[in-house]
PDB file of C-alpha atoms in Angstrom:
ATOM      1  CA  UNK A   1      -5.763  10.307  82.957  1.00  0.00           C
ATOM      2  CA  UNK A   2      -7.639   8.088  80.965  1.00  0.00           C
ATOM      3  CA  UNK A   3      -9.680   7.466  77.817  1.00  0.00           C
ATOM      4  CA  UNK A   4     -12.518   5.196  77.047  1.00  0.00           C
ATOM      5  CA  UNK A   5     -11.239   3.071  80.314  1.00  0.00           C
ATOM      6  CA  UNK A   6      -7.444   2.764  78.876  1.00  0.00           C
ATOM      7  CA  UNK A   7      -4.720   4.351  81.153  1.00  0.00           C
ATOM      8  CA  UNK A   8      -2.071   6.058  80.216  1.00  0.00           C
ATOM      9  CA  UNK A   9       0.752   6.457  82.626  1.00  0.00           C
ATOM     10  CA  UNK A  10       2.968   9.572  83.372  1.00  0.00           C
ATOM     11  CA  UNK A  11       5.932   8.026  83.522  1.00  0.00           C
ATOM     12  CA  UNK A  12       7.527   6.305  80.825  1.00  0.00           C
ATOM     13  CA  UNK A  13      10.122   2.912  80.463  1.00  0.00           C
ATOM     14  CA  UNK A  14      13.071   4.552  81.728  1.00  0.00           C
ATOM     15  CA  UNK A  15      15.281   1.646  79.815  1.00  0.00           C
ATOM     16  CA  UNK A  16      13.665   2.608  76.888  1.00  0.00           C
ATOM     17  CA  UNK A  17      13.696   6.162  76.778  1.00  0.00           C
ATOM     18  CA  UNK A  18      17.771   5.496  77.928  1.00  0.00           C
ATOM     19  CA  UNK A  19      17.979   3.781  74.458  1.00  0.00           C
ATOM     20  CA  UNK A  20      16.244   5.808  72.295  1.00  0.00           C
ATOM     21  CA  UNK A  21      17.608   9.332  73.742  1.00  0.00           C
ATOM     22  CA  UNK A  22      21.702   7.874  72.991  1.00  0.00           C
ATOM     23  CA  UNK A  23      22.060   6.248  76.869  1.00  0.00           C
ATOM     24  CA  UNK A  24      23.951   2.710  77.120  1.00  0.00           C
ATOM     25  CA  UNK A  25      21.299  -0.259  76.305  1.00  0.00           C
ATOM     26  CA  UNK A  26      20.974  -3.129  78.309  1.00  0.00           C
ATOM     27  CA  UNK A  27      23.548  -5.826  77.466  1.00  0.00           C
ATOM     28  CA  UNK A  28      22.026  -8.723  75.397  1.00  0.00           C
ATOM     29  CA  UNK A  29      21.254 -12.004  77.331  1.00  0.00           C
ATOM     30  CA  UNK A  30      23.391 -14.602  78.713  1.00  0.00           C
ATOM     31  CA  UNK A  31      26.627 -12.421  78.226  1.00  0.00           C
ATOM     32  CA  UNK A  32      26.619 -12.225  74.329  1.00  0.00           C
ATOM     33  CA  UNK A  33      28.327  -9.221  72.708  1.00  0.00           C
ATOM     34  CA  UNK A  34      26.314  -6.039  71.535  1.00  0.00           C
ATOM     35  CA  UNK A  35      25.981  -6.302  67.356  1.00  0.00           C
ATOM     36  CA  UNK A  36      28.403  -5.006  65.554  1.00  0.00           C
ATOM     37  CA  UNK A  37      28.150  -1.425  64.191  1.00  0.00           C
ATOM     38  CA  UNK A  38      29.606   1.134  61.311  1.00  0.00           C
ATOM     39  CA  UNK A  39      30.401  -2.101  58.677  1.00  0.00           C
ATOM     40  CA  UNK A  40      31.635  -0.488  55.562  1.00  0.00           C
ATOM     41  CA  UNK A  41      32.598  -2.199  52.666  1.00  0.00           C
ATOM     42  CA  UNK A  42      34.763  -1.066  49.733  1.00  0.00           C
ATOM     43  CA  UNK A  43      34.983  -2.817  46.494  1.00  0.00           C
ATOM     44  CA  UNK A  44      38.439  -3.127  44.688  1.00  0.00           C
ATOM     45  CA  UNK A  45      39.633  -5.684  41.887  1.00  0.00           C
ATOM     46  CA  UNK A  46      38.764  -9.243  42.721  1.00  0.00           C
ATOM     47  CA  UNK A  47      38.072  -8.478  46.619  1.00  0.00           C
ATOM     48  CA  UNK A  48      36.585  -6.489  48.522  1.00  0.00           C
ATOM     49  CA  UNK A  49      37.466  -4.041  51.874  1.00  0.00           C
ATOM     50  CA  UNK A  50      35.749  -4.751  55.222  1.00  0.00           C
ATOM     51  CA  UNK A  51      35.696  -2.841  58.099  1.00  0.00           C
ATOM     52  CA  UNK A  52      33.928  -2.088  61.416  1.00  0.00           C
ATOM     53  CA  UNK A  53      33.589  -0.885  64.940  1.00  0.00           C
ATOM     54  CA  UNK A  54      34.605  -3.010  67.555  1.00  0.00           C
ATOM     55  CA  UNK A  55      32.619  -4.494  70.152  1.00  0.00           C
ATOM     56  CA  UNK A  56      33.042  -4.578  73.937  1.00  0.00           C
ATOM     57  CA  UNK A  57      34.005  -8.419  74.959  1.00  0.00           C
ATOM     58  CA  UNK A  58      34.008 -10.010  71.900  1.00  0.00           C
ATOM     59  CA  UNK A  59      37.077 -12.278  71.415  1.00  0.00           C
ATOM     60  CA  UNK A  60      36.493 -13.222  67.620  1.00  0.00           C
ATOM     61  CA  UNK A  61      34.242 -11.804  64.898  1.00  0.00           C
ATOM     62  CA  UNK A  62      31.962 -13.901  62.168  1.00  0.00           C
ATOM     63  CA  UNK A  63      31.671 -12.756  58.544  1.00  0.00           C
ATOM     64  CA  UNK A  64      28.677 -13.406  56.095  1.00  0.00           C
ATOM     65  CA  UNK A  65      28.908 -13.132  52.148  1.00  0.00           C
ATOM     66  CA  UNK A  66      26.208 -13.592  49.632  1.00  0.00           C
ATOM     67  CA  UNK A  67      25.420 -12.335  46.239  1.00  0.00           C
ATOM     68  CA  UNK A  68      21.726 -11.374  47.051  1.00  0.00           C
ATOM     69  CA  UNK A  69      20.611  -8.949  49.388  1.00  0.00           C
ATOM     70  CA  UNK A  70      18.864  -9.898  52.907  1.00  0.00           C
ATOM     71  CA  UNK A  71      19.888 -13.973  51.851  1.00  0.00           C
ATOM     72  CA  UNK A  72      23.050 -14.394  54.174  1.00  0.00           C
ATOM     73  CA  UNK A  73      23.988 -18.248  54.532  1.00  0.00           C
ATOM     74  CA  UNK A  74      23.261 -20.083  57.433  1.00  0.00           C
ATOM     75  CA  UNK A  75      27.203 -20.985  58.487  1.00  0.00           C
ATOM     76  CA  UNK A  76      29.536 -17.997  58.122  1.00  0.00           C
ATOM     77  CA  UNK A  77      31.908 -17.315  55.614  1.00  0.00           C
ATOM     78  CA  UNK A  78      34.758 -16.490  57.345  1.00  0.00           C
ATOM     79  CA  UNK A  79      35.127 -17.617  61.049  1.00  0.00           C
ATOM     80  CA  UNK A  80      37.825 -16.585  63.665  1.00  0.00           C
ATOM     81  CA  UNK A  81      38.448 -12.958  62.568  1.00  0.00           C
ATOM     82  CA  UNK A  82      39.852 -11.342  65.655  1.00  0.00           C
ATOM     83  CA  UNK A  83      40.493  -7.735  64.430  1.00  0.00           C
ATOM     84  CA  UNK A  84      37.889  -5.156  63.122  1.00  0.00           C
ATOM     85  CA  UNK A  85      39.010  -5.510  59.295  1.00  0.00           C
ATOM     86  CA  UNK A  86      39.078  -7.998  56.785  1.00  0.00           C
ATOM     87  CA  UNK A  87      39.613  -8.149  53.067  1.00  0.00           C
ATOM     88  CA  UNK A  88      37.470 -10.942  51.155  1.00  0.00           C
ATOM     89  CA  UNK A  89      39.686 -12.117  47.994  1.00  0.00           C
ATOM     90  CA  UNK A  90      39.617 -14.318  45.028  1.00  0.00           C
ATOM     91  CA  UNK A  91      35.895 -12.861  44.128  1.00  0.00           C
ATOM     92  CA  UNK A  92      34.447 -12.470  40.553  1.00  0.00           C
ATOM     93  CA  UNK A  93      34.473  -9.303  38.724  1.00  0.00           C
ATOM     94  CA  UNK A  94      31.815  -7.164  38.477  1.00  0.00           C
ATOM     95  CA  UNK A  95      29.642  -8.273  41.160  1.00  0.00           C
ATOM     96  CA  UNK A  96      27.610  -6.862  43.834  1.00  0.00           C
ATOM     97  CA  UNK A  97      28.678  -8.857  47.221  1.00  0.00           C
ATOM     98  CA  UNK A  98      26.570  -8.131  50.429  1.00  0.00           C
ATOM     99  CA  UNK A  99      28.071  -8.511  53.931  1.00  0.00           C
ATOM    100  CA  UNK A 100      26.858  -8.705  57.239  1.00  0.00           C
ATOM    101  CA  UNK A 101      29.112  -9.294  60.649  1.00  0.00           C
ATOM    102  CA  UNK A 102      28.364 -10.934  63.810  1.00  0.00           C
ATOM    103  CA  UNK A 103      30.453 -10.525  67.076  1.00  0.00           C
ATOM    104  CA  UNK A 104      31.513 -13.336  69.154  1.00  0.00           C
ATOM    105  CA  UNK A 105      32.386 -14.082  72.914  1.00  0.00           C
ATOM    106  CA  UNK A 106      32.657 -16.642  75.525  1.00  0.00           C
ATOM    107  CA  UNK A 107      28.820 -16.207  76.283  1.00  0.00           C
ATOM    108  CA  UNK A 108      27.706 -16.478  72.796  1.00  0.00           C
ATOM    109  CA  UNK A 109      27.307 -14.319  69.648  1.00  0.00           C
ATOM    110  CA  UNK A 110      25.451 -11.257  68.472  1.00  0.00           C
ATOM    111  CA  UNK A 111      22.478 -10.692  66.320  1.00  0.00           C
ATOM    112  CA  UNK A 112      23.805  -9.445  62.710  1.00  0.00           C
ATOM    113  CA  UNK A 113      25.416  -6.064  61.663  1.00  0.00           C
ATOM    114  CA  UNK A 114      22.992  -3.862  59.389  1.00  0.00           C
ATOM    115  CA  UNK A 115      24.166  -4.774  56.172  1.00  0.00           C
ATOM    116  CA  UNK A 116      26.597  -3.523  53.626  1.00  0.00           C
ATOM    117  CA  UNK A 117      27.473  -3.669  50.572  1.00  0.00           C
ATOM    118  CA  UNK A 118      30.427  -2.964  47.391  1.00  0.00           C
ATOM    119  CA  UNK A 119      30.745  -4.203  43.543  1.00  0.00           C
ATOM    120  CA  UNK A 120      34.230  -5.384  42.389  1.00  0.00           C
ATOM    121  CA  UNK A 121      35.113  -3.787  38.643  1.00  0.00           C
ATOM    122  CA  UNK A 122      35.147  -5.473  35.798  1.00  0.00           C
ATOM    123  CA  UNK A 123      32.654  -7.763  33.657  1.00  0.00           C
ATOM    124  CA  UNK A 124      30.573 -10.314  35.751  1.00  0.00           C
ATOM    125  CA  UNK A 125      30.919 -13.478  34.089  1.00  0.00           C
ATOM    126  CA  UNK A 126      27.968 -14.777  35.295  1.00  0.00           C
ATOM    127  CA  UNK A 127      24.993 -12.056  35.506  1.00  0.00           C
ATOM    128  CA  UNK A 128      22.028 -14.566  36.078  1.00  0.00           C
ATOM    129  CA  UNK A 129      19.866 -14.194  39.393  1.00  0.00           C
ATOM    130  CA  UNK A 130      21.670 -17.300  40.565  1.00  0.00           C
ATOM    131  CA  UNK A 131      24.929 -17.953  39.953  1.00  0.00           C
ATOM    132  CA  UNK A 132      25.920 -19.416  43.277  1.00  0.00           C
ATOM    133  CA  UNK A 133      29.163 -17.648  42.600  1.00  0.00           C
ATOM    134  CA  UNK A 134      29.500 -17.028  46.721  1.00  0.00           C
ATOM    135  CA  UNK A 135      26.653 -19.243  48.416  1.00  0.00           C
ATOM    136  CA  UNK A 136      23.902 -21.531  47.608  1.00  0.00           C
ATOM    137  CA  UNK A 137      21.599 -17.891  47.765  1.00  0.00           C
ATOM    138  CA  UNK A 138      18.052 -19.064  48.989  1.00  0.00           C
ATOM    139  CA  UNK A 139      18.161 -22.296  47.612  1.00  0.00           C
ATOM    140  CA  UNK A 140      17.618 -25.653  50.004  1.00  0.00           C
ATOM    141  CA  UNK A 141      17.080 -29.067  49.493  1.00  0.00           C
ATOM    142  CA  UNK A 142      14.294 -31.501  50.065  1.00  0.00           C
ATOM    143  CA  UNK A 143      13.744 -35.096  49.702  1.00  0.00           C
ATOM    144  CA  UNK A 144      15.732 -38.271  51.418  1.00  0.00           C
ATOM    145  CA  UNK A 145      17.636 -38.983  47.968  1.00  0.00           C
ATOM    146  CA  UNK A 146      19.540 -35.675  48.279  1.00  0.00           C
ATOM    147  CA  UNK A 147      22.195 -35.622  50.960  1.00  0.00           C
ATOM    148  CA  UNK A 148      22.771 -31.743  50.940  1.00  0.00           C
ATOM    149  CA  UNK A 149      23.650 -28.570  48.567  1.00  0.00           C
ATOM    150  CA  UNK A 150      27.083 -26.872  48.766  1.00  0.00           C
ATOM    151  CA  UNK A 151      28.999 -24.161  46.186  1.00  0.00           C
ATOM    152  CA  UNK A 152      31.568 -26.173  43.912  1.00  0.00           C
ATOM    153  CA  UNK A 153      34.019 -25.274  41.748  1.00  0.00           C
ATOM    154  CA  UNK A 154      34.457 -28.697  40.241  1.00  0.00           C
ATOM    155  CA  UNK A 155      31.913 -28.035  37.607  1.00  0.00           C
ATOM    156  CA  UNK A 156      30.215 -24.355  36.604  1.00  0.00           C
ATOM    157  CA  UNK A 157      28.286 -23.444  33.533  1.00  0.00           C
ATOM    158  CA  UNK A 158      29.601 -19.757  34.024  1.00  0.00           C
ATOM    159  CA  UNK A 159      31.410 -17.830  36.761  1.00  0.00           C
ATOM    160  CA  UNK A 160      33.444 -19.463  38.795  1.00  0.00           C
ATOM    161  CA  UNK A 161      31.324 -22.133  40.772  1.00  0.00           C
ATOM    162  CA  UNK A 162      28.150 -23.711  40.380  1.00  0.00           C
ATOM    163  CA  UNK A 163      25.863 -25.636  43.128  1.00  0.00           C
ATOM    164  CA  UNK A 164      26.793 -29.258  44.151  1.00  0.00           C
ATOM    165  CA  UNK A 165      23.550 -31.362  44.307  1.00  0.00           C
ATOM    166  CA  UNK A 166      25.100 -34.505  46.570  1.00  0.00           C
ATOM    167  CA  UNK A 167      22.697 -37.466  46.515  1.00  0.00           C
ATOM    168  CA  UNK A 168      23.198 -40.477  48.758  1.00  0.00           C
ATOM    169  CA  UNK A 169      19.993 -42.314  48.476  1.00  0.00           C
ATOM    170  CA  UNK A 170      19.661 -45.613  49.689  1.00  0.00           C
ATOM    171  CA  UNK A 171      16.587 -46.295  47.086  1.00  0.00           C
ATOM    172  CA  UNK A 172      14.495 -45.042  43.813  1.00  0.00           C
ATOM    173  CA  UNK A 173      12.823 -41.711  44.544  1.00  0.00           C
ATOM    174  CA  UNK A 174      12.515 -37.982  43.717  1.00  0.00           C
ATOM    175  CA  UNK A 175      14.029 -35.105  45.394  1.00  0.00           C
ATOM    176  CA  UNK A 176      14.467 -31.336  44.739  1.00  0.00           C
ATOM    177  CA  UNK A 177      16.038 -28.375  45.408  1.00  0.00           C
ATOM    178  CA  UNK A 178      14.058 -25.256  45.717  1.00  0.00           C
ATOM    179  CA  UNK A 179      13.710 -21.764  46.835  1.00  0.00           C
ATOM    180  CA  UNK A 180      10.501 -19.619  48.359  1.00  0.00           C
ATOM    181  CA  UNK A 181       9.550 -15.859  47.278  1.00  0.00           C
ATOM    182  CA  UNK A 182      11.151 -15.722  43.953  1.00  0.00           C
ATOM    183  CA  UNK A 183      10.299 -12.289  42.216  1.00  0.00           C
ATOM    184  CA  UNK A 184       9.608 -13.533  38.687  1.00  0.00           C
ATOM    185  CA  UNK A 185       7.064 -12.043  36.353  1.00  0.00           C
ATOM    186  CA  UNK A 186       4.016 -13.677  34.916  1.00  0.00           C
ATOM    187  CA  UNK A 187       5.214 -14.856  31.132  1.00  0.00           C
ATOM    188  CA  UNK A 188       8.559 -15.334  31.509  1.00  0.00           C
ATOM    189  CA  UNK A 189      10.674 -18.222  30.755  1.00  0.00           C
ATOM    190  CA  UNK A 190      13.010 -19.447  33.589  1.00  0.00           C
ATOM    191  CA  UNK A 191      16.203 -21.031  32.448  1.00  0.00           C
ATOM    192  CA  UNK A 192      18.301 -23.579  34.665  1.00  0.00           C
ATOM    193  CA  UNK A 193      21.405 -25.199  33.551  1.00  0.00           C
ATOM    194  CA  UNK A 194      21.762 -29.013  35.097  1.00  0.00           C
ATOM    195  CA  UNK A 195      25.076 -31.128  34.549  1.00  0.00           C
ATOM    196  CA  UNK A 196      24.306 -34.693  35.002  1.00  0.00           C
ATOM    197  CA  UNK A 197      27.383 -37.099  35.480  1.00  0.00           C
ATOM    198  CA  UNK A 198      27.831 -39.946  33.417  1.00  0.00           C
ATOM    199  CA  UNK A 199      26.919 -43.733  35.017  1.00  0.00           C
ATOM    200  CA  UNK A 200      23.974 -41.837  37.232  1.00  0.00           C
ATOM    201  CA  UNK A 201      20.729 -43.046  38.545  1.00  0.00           C
ATOM    202  CA  UNK A 202      19.173 -40.026  37.369  1.00  0.00           C
ATOM    203  CA  UNK A 203      16.224 -40.424  35.026  1.00  0.00           C
ATOM    204  CA  UNK A 204      14.327 -37.377  35.047  1.00  0.00           C
ATOM    205  CA  UNK A 205      14.749 -33.867  35.953  1.00  0.00           C
ATOM    206  CA  UNK A 206      11.352 -31.407  36.479  1.00  0.00           C
ATOM    207  CA  UNK A 207      11.425 -27.583  36.577  1.00  0.00           C
ATOM    208  CA  UNK A 208       8.285 -26.472  38.297  1.00  0.00           C
ATOM    209  CA  UNK A 209       6.665 -23.640  40.050  1.00  0.00           C
ATOM    210  CA  UNK A 210       3.764 -22.726  42.068  1.00  0.00           C
ATOM    211  CA  UNK A 211       2.760 -19.367  42.751  1.00  0.00           C
ATOM    212  CA  UNK A 212       0.845 -18.085  45.659  1.00  0.00           C
ATOM    213  CA  UNK A 213      -2.650 -19.527  44.411  1.00  0.00           C
ATOM    214  CA  UNK A 214      -0.822 -23.096  44.840  1.00  0.00           C
ATOM    215  CA  UNK A 215      -1.156 -23.434  40.957  1.00  0.00           C
ATOM    216  CA  UNK A 216       1.528 -25.576  39.828  1.00  0.00           C
ATOM    217  CA  UNK A 217       3.279 -25.725  36.810  1.00  0.00           C
ATOM    218  CA  UNK A 218       6.603 -28.245  35.590  1.00  0.00           C
ATOM    219  CA  UNK A 219       8.187 -29.410  32.564  1.00  0.00           C
ATOM    220  CA  UNK A 220       9.627 -33.197  33.032  1.00  0.00           C
ATOM    221  CA  UNK A 221      11.957 -33.926  30.972  1.00  0.00           C
ATOM    222  CA  UNK A 222      13.415 -37.738  30.608  1.00  0.00           C
ATOM    223  CA  UNK A 223      16.141 -37.167  27.649  1.00  0.00           C
ATOM    224  CA  UNK A 224      19.048 -35.412  28.492  1.00  0.00           C
ATOM    225  CA  UNK A 225      23.101 -36.086  27.757  1.00  0.00           C
ATOM    226  CA  UNK A 226      25.176 -36.828  30.597  1.00  0.00           C
ATOM    227  CA  UNK A 227      28.866 -35.479  31.617  1.00  0.00           C
ATOM    228  CA  UNK A 228      27.428 -31.986  30.024  1.00  0.00           C
ATOM    229  CA  UNK A 229      25.354 -28.942  30.333  1.00  0.00           C
ATOM    230  CA  UNK A 230      21.446 -29.446  29.852  1.00  0.00           C
ATOM    231  CA  UNK A 231      19.489 -26.538  29.585  1.00  0.00           C
ATOM    232  CA  UNK A 232      16.007 -26.995  30.559  1.00  0.00           C
ATOM    233  CA  UNK A 233      13.396 -24.335  30.455  1.00  0.00           C
ATOM    234  CA  UNK A 234       9.765 -23.476  32.532  1.00  0.00           C
ATOM    235  CA  UNK A 235       7.195 -20.913  31.149  1.00  0.00           C
ATOM    236  CA  UNK A 236       5.544 -19.009  34.027  1.00  0.00           C
ATOM    237  CA  UNK A 237       1.670 -18.816  32.812  1.00  0.00           C
ATOM    238  CA  UNK A 238       0.443 -15.641  32.132  1.00  0.00           C
ATOM    239  CA  UNK A 239      -2.010 -15.445  34.882  1.00  0.00           C
ATOM    240  CA  UNK A 240       0.541 -16.513  37.547  1.00  0.00           C
ATOM    241  CA  UNK A 241       0.265 -14.751  40.843  1.00  0.00           C
ATOM    242  CA  UNK A 242       3.732 -13.865  41.172  1.00  0.00           C
ATOM    243  CA  UNK A 243       6.277 -13.427  43.559  1.00  0.00           C
ATOM    244  CA  UNK A 244       6.360 -17.081  43.174  1.00  0.00           C
ATOM    245  CA  UNK A 245       5.150 -19.491  46.145  1.00  0.00           C
ATOM    246  CA  UNK A 246       7.693 -22.390  45.365  1.00  0.00           C
ATOM    247  CA  UNK A 247      10.709 -22.753  42.212  1.00  0.00           C
ATOM    248  CA  UNK A 248      12.168 -25.836  42.036  1.00  0.00           C
ATOM    249  CA  UNK A 249      14.089 -28.681  40.030  1.00  0.00           C
ATOM    250  CA  UNK A 250      12.739 -32.338  40.844  1.00  0.00           C
ATOM    251  CA  UNK A 251      15.115 -34.913  39.619  1.00  0.00           C
ATOM    252  CA  UNK A 252      14.381 -38.799  40.002  1.00  0.00           C
ATOM    253  CA  UNK A 253      16.313 -41.579  40.604  1.00  0.00           C
ATOM    254  CA  UNK A 254      15.593 -45.015  38.950  1.00  0.00           C
ATOM    255  CA  UNK A 255      17.884 -47.009  42.038  1.00  0.00           C
ATOM    256  CA  UNK A 256      19.988 -46.074  44.919  1.00  0.00           C
ATOM    257  CA  UNK A 257      22.777 -43.410  43.985  1.00  0.00           C
ATOM    258  CA  UNK A 258      25.569 -41.670  45.634  1.00  0.00           C
ATOM    259  CA  UNK A 259      26.934 -39.000  43.452  1.00  0.00           C
ATOM    260  CA  UNK A 260      26.399 -35.335  42.663  1.00  0.00           C
ATOM    261  CA  UNK A 261      24.688 -33.223  40.166  1.00  0.00           C
ATOM    262  CA  UNK A 262      25.751 -29.354  39.276  1.00  0.00           C
ATOM    263  CA  UNK A 263      23.089 -26.633  38.560  1.00  0.00           C
ATOM    264  CA  UNK A 264      24.374 -23.324  37.805  1.00  0.00           C
ATOM    265  CA  UNK A 265      23.166 -20.171  36.084  1.00  0.00           C
ATOM    266  CA  UNK A 266      19.439 -20.079  36.866  1.00  0.00           C
ATOM    267  CA  UNK A 267      17.672 -16.839  34.859  1.00  0.00           C
ATOM    268  CA  UNK A 268      14.633 -15.642  32.895  1.00  0.00           C
ATOM    269  CA  UNK A 269      13.787 -13.820  30.347  1.00  0.00           C
ATOM    270  CA  UNK A 270      10.680 -11.380  29.410  1.00  0.00           C
ATOM    271  CA  UNK A 271       8.976 -11.930  25.817  1.00  0.00           C
TER     272      UNK A 271
END
């Protein structure tokens, strides 16, 4: 039959019906395995035990870990897992960890499993929003002076790790680490902790933000202490439209420089 020229078919897509009624779905393209199901995470002292259902044809599994739901890193935290369980060790106390698993075969990799999470007991040594204890969270590098970012145990303001910002610029310039969609309330004061090595070519550090009306706010700082943790702050305007479109930290060099700046414990307070 038809309504106002729109035709309705009496028969439905059989593949769709099969999937929705519990039948076998068509295999993924190119021989890749199905996505992992049944992921379960159980927290313990300094560890999280994980298990999942076996996937037909999978030769190994990849584990993705993050401390912020939905922000799994681009590269797996652990690769080459051949069984259907894994114990993630060396974790911080009092911290919630989020996981996804990907199945791998000769034909490729599956999509992500559903996310599972678990908390370790005890007191979190760095309960800030961005503590970089598991990964770089949603932060990314921007600009020619920065070669990349990673987590590192070389320096830390709190907890065990910080975000290492690796410079290898061949000339003076400004580069940033930043993130999008930061859920920071209007009127909040954002705090960054930044460690700058002695002998660096860093001449200024500048926290900045842009709200969803692209209204920019920044706080350039040219006076800081080398070889120590510096605390820099930025006030979100009371009129800002949030969540923020951009939140970042710009660092300016006065000449070519190779070295590492560390950023840790980014958080905010509302007064």
